[in-house]
PDB file of C-alpha atoms in Angstrom:
ATOM      1  CA  UNK S   1     -47.712 -50.574  42.406  1.00 83.00           C
ATOM      2  CA  UNK S   2     -46.703 -54.509  42.644  1.00 88.00           C
ATOM      3  CA  UNK S   3     -49.095 -57.001  44.139  1.00 87.00           C
ATOM      4  CA  UNK S   4     -47.845 -60.370  45.159  1.00 93.00           C
ATOM      5  CA  UNK S   5     -51.339 -62.699  44.646  1.00 92.00           C
ATOM      6  CA  UNK S   6     -51.979 -65.722  45.945  1.00 95.00           C
ATOM      7  CA  UNK S   7     -52.759 -68.839  43.723  1.00 95.00           C
ATOM      8  CA  UNK S   8     -56.454 -68.967  43.701  1.00 95.00           C
ATOM      9  CA  UNK S   9     -56.846 -65.622  42.636  1.00 95.00           C
ATOM     10  CA  UNK S  10     -54.312 -65.672  39.730  1.00 96.00           C
ATOM     11  CA  UNK S  11     -56.193 -68.351  39.140  1.00 96.00           C
ATOM     12  CA  UNK S  12     -59.658 -66.293  39.327  1.00 96.00           C
ATOM     13  CA  UNK S  13     -58.234 -62.930  37.807  1.00 96.00           C
ATOM     14  CA  UNK S  14     -57.219 -65.463  34.810  1.00 97.00           C
ATOM     15  CA  UNK S  15     -60.585 -67.084  33.728  1.00 97.00           C
ATOM     16  CA  UNK S  16     -62.034 -62.823  34.063  1.00 96.00           C
ATOM     17  CA  UNK S  17     -59.902 -62.636  31.380  1.00 97.00           C
ATOM     18  CA  UNK S  18     -60.278 -65.426  29.623  1.00 97.00           C
ATOM     19  CA  UNK S  19     -64.461 -64.512  30.197  1.00 97.00           C
ATOM     20  CA  UNK S  20     -63.383 -61.280  28.510  1.00 96.00           C
ATOM     21  CA  UNK S  21     -61.865 -58.724  30.948  1.00 95.00           C
ATOM     22  CA  UNK S  22     -59.359 -57.592  28.778  1.00 96.00           C
ATOM     23  CA  UNK S  23     -55.934 -58.036  30.854  1.00 96.00           C
ATOM     24  CA  UNK S  24     -55.919 -58.486  34.523  1.00 95.00           C
ATOM     25  CA  UNK S  25     -55.063 -55.031  34.958  1.00 94.00           C
ATOM     26  CA  UNK S  26     -59.011 -54.379  34.478  1.00 96.00           C
ATOM     27  CA  UNK S  27     -59.633 -57.809  36.375  1.00 96.00           C
ATOM     28  CA  UNK S  28     -58.111 -55.829  39.195  1.00 94.00           C
ATOM     29  CA  UNK S  29     -59.341 -52.135  39.159  1.00 94.00           C
ATOM     30  CA  UNK S  30     -63.139 -52.901  38.743  1.00 95.00           C
ATOM     31  CA  UNK S  31     -62.670 -55.539  41.962  1.00 93.00           C
ATOM     32  CA  UNK S  32     -61.228 -52.541  43.769  1.00 92.00           C
ATOM     33  CA  UNK S  33     -63.807 -50.341  42.427  1.00 91.00           C
ATOM     34  CA  UNK S  34     -65.923 -52.814  43.155  1.00 88.00           C
ATOM     35  CA  UNK S  35     -65.201 -53.048  46.699  1.00 86.00           C
ATOM     36  CA  UNK S  36     -65.002 -48.973  47.164  1.00 85.00           C
ATOM     37  CA  UNK S  37     -68.089 -48.966  46.901  1.00 81.00           C
ATOM     38  CA  UNK S  38     -69.135 -51.806  49.438  1.00 75.00           C
ATOM     39  CA  UNK S  39     -67.075 -49.598  51.646  1.00 74.00           C
ATOM     40  CA  UNK S  40     -69.412 -47.138  51.148  1.00 70.00           C
ATOM     41  CA  UNK S  41     -72.376 -48.057  51.906  1.00 72.00           C
ATOM     42  CA  UNK S  42     -73.439 -48.229  55.381  1.00 76.00           C
ATOM     43  CA  UNK S  43     -74.055 -52.255  56.486  1.00 77.00           C
ATOM     44  CA  UNK S  44     -77.678 -53.215  56.244  1.00 80.00           C
ATOM     45  CA  UNK S  45     -78.810 -54.159  59.837  1.00 81.00           C
ATOM     46  CA  UNK S  46     -77.254 -50.954  60.942  1.00 81.00           C
ATOM     47  CA  UNK S  47     -78.894 -48.905  58.230  1.00 82.00           C
ATOM     48  CA  UNK S  48     -82.454 -51.241  59.176  1.00 84.00           C
ATOM     49  CA  UNK S  49     -81.370 -49.533  62.853  1.00 81.00           C
ATOM     50  CA  UNK S  50     -81.011 -46.012  61.785  1.00 83.00           C
ATOM     51  CA  UNK S  51     -84.200 -46.398  59.918  1.00 87.00           C
ATOM     52  CA  UNK S  52     -86.156 -47.232  62.666  1.00 85.00           C
ATOM     53  CA  UNK S  53     -84.892 -44.504  65.306  1.00 84.00           C
ATOM     54  CA  UNK S  54     -85.485 -41.938  62.805  1.00 85.00           C
ATOM     55  CA  UNK S  55     -89.008 -43.463  62.575  1.00 89.00           C
ATOM     56  CA  UNK S  56     -89.215 -42.876  66.044  1.00 84.00           C
ATOM     57  CA  UNK S  57     -89.148 -47.056  67.044  1.00 81.00           C
ATOM     58  CA  UNK S  58     -86.136 -47.905  69.625  1.00 72.00           C
ATOM     59  CA  UNK S  59     -85.242 -51.352  71.353  1.00 66.00           C
ATOM     60  CA  UNK S  60     -84.072 -50.392  74.983  1.00 65.00           C
ATOM     61  CA  UNK S  61     -80.484 -50.448  75.843  1.00 70.00           C
ATOM     62  CA  UNK S  62     -80.196 -53.002  78.519  1.00 76.00           C
ATOM     63  CA  UNK S  63     -77.052 -55.052  78.432  1.00 80.00           C
ATOM     64  CA  UNK S  64     -78.625 -58.266  76.734  1.00 82.00           C
ATOM     65  CA  UNK S  65     -80.626 -56.322  73.815  1.00 76.00           C
ATOM     66  CA  UNK S  66     -76.803 -54.874  73.293  1.00 80.00           C
ATOM     67  CA  UNK S  67     -74.947 -57.817  73.321  1.00 83.00           C
ATOM     68  CA  UNK S  68     -77.706 -59.862  70.840  1.00 82.00           C
ATOM     69  CA  UNK S  69     -76.809 -56.010  68.948  1.00 79.00           C
ATOM     70  CA  UNK S  70     -73.476 -56.563  68.591  1.00 83.00           C
ATOM     71  CA  UNK S  71     -73.561 -60.566  67.670  1.00 86.00           C
ATOM     72  CA  UNK S  72     -75.572 -59.966  64.575  1.00 83.00           C
ATOM     73  CA  UNK S  73     -73.283 -57.060  64.198  1.00 77.00           C
TER      74      UNK S  73
END
């Protein structure tokens, strides 16, 4: 697989290699692994709401509250 990188991303990778990573492939692999782990986690606001619901604390589902929740997400 080949990727085309923008100048700032390429410069970042070069700095990481200069600071101790083996090569650009290792930097990219670590970046994608971190991104993948973040994607698999429930976002904090949603987790808070799920925890509140599990504890029996609910917010009325009126239009204003729904719009506020959407805006916060």
